[in-house]
Amino acid sequence: MKKFLVILLAVVAVGAFAFSLEDLKVSVFGNYNFVVSATSTTSDATAANYLDFGLDLTYPVAENMELGLGLGFAYLLGTDATPLFSVDATPSQNALDLFAVFKYSIELDRESRVVIRGFGGPSWPMAKFDFGKFGWVFGVGASYTRDFEGLVVGLGAGVEMRIYEKNNVIAIPVGGNFEINF
């Protein structure tokens, strides 16, 4: 766990210095995920709703388009669904996600826009953390955002999929985000 955090900190530090801080955007998000489909080899996963939250560091690469990295954390609300977040049959109630982020903005007026966000990357169950044993998380969503003099606040929904060996979850995340521009 310590190795992973050191590597993550190094990646974030290099990314922050590699890009101009003037254009770097930090977005914090939080979602309640309504699970619409879940399969598990060891449990009934009908009550597998979960929370996820995290942050994105993005940099504009073209007009209305941003690329970056994200770090997330997912927490299963039902303890009977913990086998869903397992790679080696060790049940876990939470997972750590590291993902690439793509954002495209459609401006509605000077203060508001619709942001389409896509992401994907590895996800590690936290009960028995091992770099060699991970799953995947992918998703896409859209949110309506409003700019309040430098602080951007948004609400939206999307589709998210998590795959851990033979266990998988498809969810509809509904939540909010806020963004700070440097």
mmCIF file of C-alpha atoms in Angstrom:
data_model
loop_
_atom_site.group_PDB
_atom_site.id
_atom_site.type_symbol
_atom_site.label_atom_id
_atom_site.label_comp_id
_atom_site.label_asym_id
_atom_site.label_seq_id
_atom_site.Cartn_x
_atom_site.Cartn_y
_atom_site.Cartn_z
ATOM 1 C CA MET A 1 0.000 0.000 0.000
ATOM 2 C CA LYS A 2 2.804 2.423 0.855
ATOM 3 C CA LYS A 3 4.536 1.727 -2.470
ATOM 4 C CA PHE A 4 1.361 2.503 -4.372
ATOM 5 C CA LEU A 5 0.807 5.790 -2.549
ATOM 6 C CA VAL A 6 4.417 6.859 -3.156
ATOM 7 C CA ILE A 7 4.111 6.022 -6.869
ATOM 8 C CA LEU A 8 0.782 7.851 -7.097
ATOM 9 C CA LEU A 9 2.203 10.912 -5.363
ATOM 10 C CA ALA A 10 5.181 10.920 -7.745
ATOM 11 C CA VAL A 11 2.898 10.695 -10.810
ATOM 12 C CA VAL A 12 0.731 13.564 -9.565
ATOM 13 C CA ALA A 13 3.785 15.693 -8.726
ATOM 14 C CA VAL A 14 5.410 15.138 -12.123
ATOM 15 C CA GLY A 15 2.095 15.847 -13.864
ATOM 16 C CA ALA A 16 1.586 19.060 -11.921
ATOM 17 C CA PHE A 17 5.050 20.360 -12.796
ATOM 18 C CA ALA A 18 4.968 19.154 -16.392
ATOM 19 C CA PHE A 19 1.936 21.278 -17.195
ATOM 20 C CA SER A 20 1.425 24.932 -16.542
ATOM 21 C CA LEU A 21 -0.422 25.362 -13.255
ATOM 22 C CA GLU A 22 -2.361 28.158 -14.897
ATOM 23 C CA ASP A 23 -4.286 25.671 -17.031
ATOM 24 C CA LEU A 24 -4.466 22.733 -14.614
ATOM 25 C CA LYS A 25 -7.996 21.865 -13.482
ATOM 26 C CA VAL A 26 -8.836 19.937 -10.321
ATOM 27 C CA SER A 27 -12.293 18.338 -10.153
ATOM 28 C CA VAL A 28 -13.687 16.605 -7.063
ATOM 29 C CA PHE A 29 -16.648 14.259 -7.553
ATOM 30 C CA GLY A 30 -18.981 12.100 -5.509
ATOM 31 C CA ASN A 31 -21.688 9.698 -6.691
ATOM 32 C CA TYR A 32 -24.338 7.335 -5.420
ATOM 33 C CA ASN A 33 -24.296 4.338 -7.769
ATOM 34 C CA PHE A 34 -27.564 2.504 -8.437
ATOM 35 C CA VAL A 35 -26.584 -1.012 -9.513
ATOM 36 C CA VAL A 36 -28.656 -2.240 -12.455
ATOM 37 C CA SER A 37 -26.791 -5.495 -13.100
ATOM 38 C CA ALA A 38 -24.386 -7.483 -10.945
ATOM 39 C CA THR A 39 -23.019 -10.973 -11.259
ATOM 40 C CA SER A 40 -20.972 -12.749 -8.667
ATOM 41 C CA THR A 41 -19.778 -16.314 -8.377
ATOM 42 C CA THR A 42 -20.248 -16.399 -4.587
ATOM 43 C CA SER A 43 -23.187 -14.189 -3.586
ATOM 44 C CA ASP A 44 -26.475 -12.677 -4.590
ATOM 45 C CA ALA A 45 -25.653 -9.106 -5.514
ATOM 46 C CA THR A 46 -29.095 -7.546 -5.722
ATOM 47 C CA ALA A 47 -28.366 -4.933 -3.038
ATOM 48 C CA ALA A 48 -24.943 -3.880 -4.304
ATOM 49 C CA ASN A 49 -25.373 -0.095 -4.444
ATOM 50 C CA TYR A 50 -22.200 1.797 -3.644
ATOM 51 C CA LEU A 51 -20.699 5.252 -3.179
ATOM 52 C CA ASP A 52 -17.706 6.507 -5.085
ATOM 53 C CA PHE A 53 -15.726 9.694 -4.828
ATOM 54 C CA GLY A 54 -12.382 11.023 -5.963
ATOM 55 C CA LEU A 55 -10.606 13.678 -7.987
ATOM 56 C CA ASP A 56 -9.499 14.382 -11.541
ATOM 57 C CA LEU A 57 -6.462 16.392 -12.623
ATOM 58 C CA THR A 58 -7.011 17.513 -16.205
ATOM 59 C CA TYR A 59 -5.253 19.762 -18.679
ATOM 60 C CA PRO A 60 -6.852 21.355 -21.768
ATOM 61 C CA VAL A 61 -5.446 19.902 -25.006
ATOM 62 C CA ALA A 62 -7.860 21.521 -27.467
ATOM 63 C CA GLU A 63 -10.804 23.869 -27.363
ATOM 64 C CA ASN A 64 -13.403 22.388 -24.973
ATOM 65 C CA MET A 65 -11.376 19.149 -24.588
ATOM 66 C CA GLU A 66 -9.330 17.995 -21.573
ATOM 67 C CA LEU A 67 -7.199 14.933 -20.786
ATOM 68 C CA GLY A 68 -5.833 13.835 -17.436
ATOM 69 C CA LEU A 69 -5.594 11.357 -14.584
ATOM 70 C CA GLY A 70 -8.001 10.491 -11.806
ATOM 71 C CA LEU A 71 -7.976 8.772 -8.459
ATOM 72 C CA GLY A 72 -11.155 7.301 -6.989
ATOM 73 C CA PHE A 73 -12.481 5.259 -4.107
ATOM 74 C CA ALA A 74 -15.586 3.037 -4.153
ATOM 75 C CA TYR A 75 -17.411 1.785 -1.050
ATOM 76 C CA LEU A 76 -20.103 -0.931 -1.153
ATOM 77 C CA LEU A 77 -23.066 -0.078 1.087
ATOM 78 C CA GLY A 78 -24.289 -3.653 1.571
ATOM 79 C CA THR A 79 -21.940 -6.010 3.407
ATOM 80 C CA ASP A 80 -23.535 -9.079 1.797
ATOM 81 C CA ALA A 81 -22.343 -7.872 -1.647
ATOM 82 C CA THR A 82 -18.627 -7.687 -0.736
ATOM 83 C CA PRO A 83 -17.636 -10.631 -3.008
ATOM 84 C CA LEU A 84 -18.315 -8.344 -5.998
ATOM 85 C CA PHE A 85 -15.136 -6.360 -5.272
ATOM 86 C CA SER A 86 -12.888 -9.431 -5.142
ATOM 87 C CA VAL A 87 -10.207 -10.745 -7.447
ATOM 88 C CA ASP A 88 -8.954 -13.788 -5.546
ATOM 89 C CA ALA A 89 -12.150 -14.737 -3.618
ATOM 90 C CA THR A 90 -11.183 -12.392 -0.744
ATOM 91 C CA PRO A 91 -14.287 -10.225 -0.244
ATOM 92 C CA SER A 92 -13.748 -6.466 -0.082
ATOM 93 C CA GLN A 93 -16.120 -3.656 0.740
ATOM 94 C CA ASN A 94 -14.063 -0.964 -1.000
ATOM 95 C CA ALA A 95 -11.783 -0.442 -3.988
ATOM 96 C CA LEU A 96 -9.149 2.059 -5.057
ATOM 97 C CA ASP A 97 -9.286 3.259 -8.684
ATOM 98 C CA LEU A 98 -6.646 4.914 -10.880
ATOM 99 C CA PHE A 99 -7.898 6.009 -14.278
ATOM 100 C CA ALA A 100 -7.342 8.115 -17.365
ATOM 101 C CA VAL A 101 -9.925 10.874 -17.896
ATOM 102 C CA PHE A 102 -11.327 12.479 -21.042
ATOM 103 C CA LYS A 103 -13.645 15.503 -20.843
ATOM 104 C CA TYR A 104 -15.485 17.362 -23.578
ATOM 105 C CA SER A 105 -17.490 20.525 -22.837
ATOM 106 C CA ILE A 106 -20.466 21.901 -24.727
ATOM 107 C CA GLU A 107 -21.004 25.540 -23.786
ATOM 108 C CA LEU A 108 -24.610 26.629 -23.307
ATOM 109 C CA ASP A 109 -23.904 30.225 -22.295
ATOM 110 C CA ARG A 110 -21.137 32.174 -20.533
ATOM 111 C CA GLU A 111 -21.701 30.529 -17.139
ATOM 112 C CA SER A 112 -23.049 27.065 -17.938
ATOM 113 C CA ARG A 113 -22.089 24.041 -19.987
ATOM 114 C CA VAL A 114 -22.647 20.320 -20.376
ATOM 115 C CA VAL A 115 -19.539 18.225 -19.677
ATOM 116 C CA ILE A 116 -19.178 14.720 -21.079
ATOM 117 C CA ARG A 117 -16.639 12.701 -19.057
ATOM 118 C CA GLY A 118 -15.184 9.326 -19.949
ATOM 119 C CA PHE A 119 -12.760 7.364 -17.805
ATOM 120 C CA GLY A 120 -11.163 3.960 -17.421
ATOM 121 C CA GLY A 121 -8.369 2.161 -15.630
ATOM 122 C CA PRO A 122 -7.374 -0.406 -13.016
ATOM 123 C CA SER A 123 -9.240 -0.900 -9.729
ATOM 124 C CA TRP A 124 -7.713 -2.603 -6.688
ATOM 125 C CA PRO A 125 -9.912 -4.231 -4.002
ATOM 126 C CA MET A 126 -8.675 -2.996 -0.624
ATOM 127 C CA ALA A 127 -9.228 -6.047 1.622
ATOM 128 C CA LYS A 128 -6.028 -7.687 0.410
ATOM 129 C CA PHE A 129 -4.167 -5.038 -1.606
ATOM 130 C CA ASP A 130 -1.879 -6.485 -4.270
ATOM 131 C CA PHE A 131 -0.613 -4.666 -7.389
ATOM 132 C CA GLY A 132 -0.782 -7.916 -9.365
ATOM 133 C CA LYS A 133 -4.454 -8.576 -8.594
ATOM 134 C CA PHE A 134 -6.772 -5.905 -9.900
ATOM 135 C CA GLY A 135 -9.976 -5.376 -11.801
ATOM 136 C CA TRP A 136 -11.090 -2.672 -14.193
ATOM 137 C CA VAL A 137 -13.422 0.294 -14.005
ATOM 138 C CA PHE A 138 -14.852 2.106 -17.044
ATOM 139 C CA GLY A 139 -17.515 4.744 -17.352
ATOM 140 C CA VAL A 140 -19.047 7.668 -19.163
ATOM 141 C CA GLY A 141 -21.324 10.392 -17.905
ATOM 142 C CA ALA A 142 -22.701 13.845 -18.542
ATOM 143 C CA SER A 143 -23.247 16.692 -16.127
ATOM 144 C CA TYR A 144 -24.678 20.171 -16.223
ATOM 145 C CA THR A 145 -22.171 22.615 -14.727
ATOM 146 C CA ARG A 146 -22.406 26.247 -13.717
ATOM 147 C CA ASP A 147 -19.487 28.632 -13.164
ATOM 148 C CA PHE A 148 -19.622 30.787 -10.036
ATOM 149 C CA GLU A 149 -16.590 33.076 -10.556
ATOM 150 C CA GLY A 150 -13.902 30.385 -10.704
ATOM 151 C CA LEU A 151 -15.728 27.627 -8.795
ATOM 152 C CA VAL A 152 -17.571 25.295 -11.151
ATOM 153 C CA VAL A 153 -20.395 23.198 -9.642
ATOM 154 C CA GLY A 154 -22.164 20.395 -11.502
ATOM 155 C CA LEU A 155 -24.794 17.661 -11.264
ATOM 156 C CA GLY A 156 -25.049 14.657 -13.530
ATOM 157 C CA ALA A 157 -25.413 10.946 -14.192
ATOM 158 C CA GLY A 158 -23.824 8.242 -16.303
ATOM 159 C CA VAL A 159 -23.019 4.549 -16.660
ATOM 160 C CA GLU A 160 -20.163 2.748 -14.877
ATOM 161 C CA MET A 161 -18.875 -0.813 -15.206
ATOM 162 C CA ARG A 162 -16.542 -2.656 -12.822
ATOM 163 C CA ILE A 163 -14.978 -6.009 -13.694
ATOM 164 C CA TYR A 164 -13.162 -8.194 -11.140
ATOM 165 C CA GLU A 165 -12.357 -11.612 -12.668
ATOM 166 C CA LYS A 166 -15.786 -13.315 -12.929
ATOM 167 C CA ASN A 167 -17.570 -10.655 -10.884
ATOM 168 C CA ASN A 168 -18.932 -7.567 -12.597
ATOM 169 C CA VAL A 169 -21.147 -4.614 -11.778
ATOM 170 C CA ILE A 170 -22.994 -2.202 -14.057
ATOM 171 C CA ALA A 171 -24.243 0.892 -12.249
ATOM 172 C CA ILE A 172 -25.820 4.277 -12.873
ATOM 173 C CA PRO A 173 -23.882 6.886 -10.902
ATOM 174 C CA VAL A 174 -25.834 9.999 -9.920
ATOM 175 C CA GLY A 175 -23.966 12.764 -8.170
ATOM 176 C CA GLY A 176 -22.229 16.072 -8.122
ATOM 177 C CA ASN A 177 -18.840 17.609 -8.693
ATOM 178 C CA PHE A 178 -16.988 20.833 -8.283
ATOM 179 C CA GLU A 179 -13.965 22.108 -10.126
ATOM 180 C CA ILE A 180 -11.236 24.564 -9.226
ATOM 181 C CA ASN A 181 -9.282 26.203 -12.027
ATOM 182 C CA PHE A 182 -5.786 27.523 -11.358
#
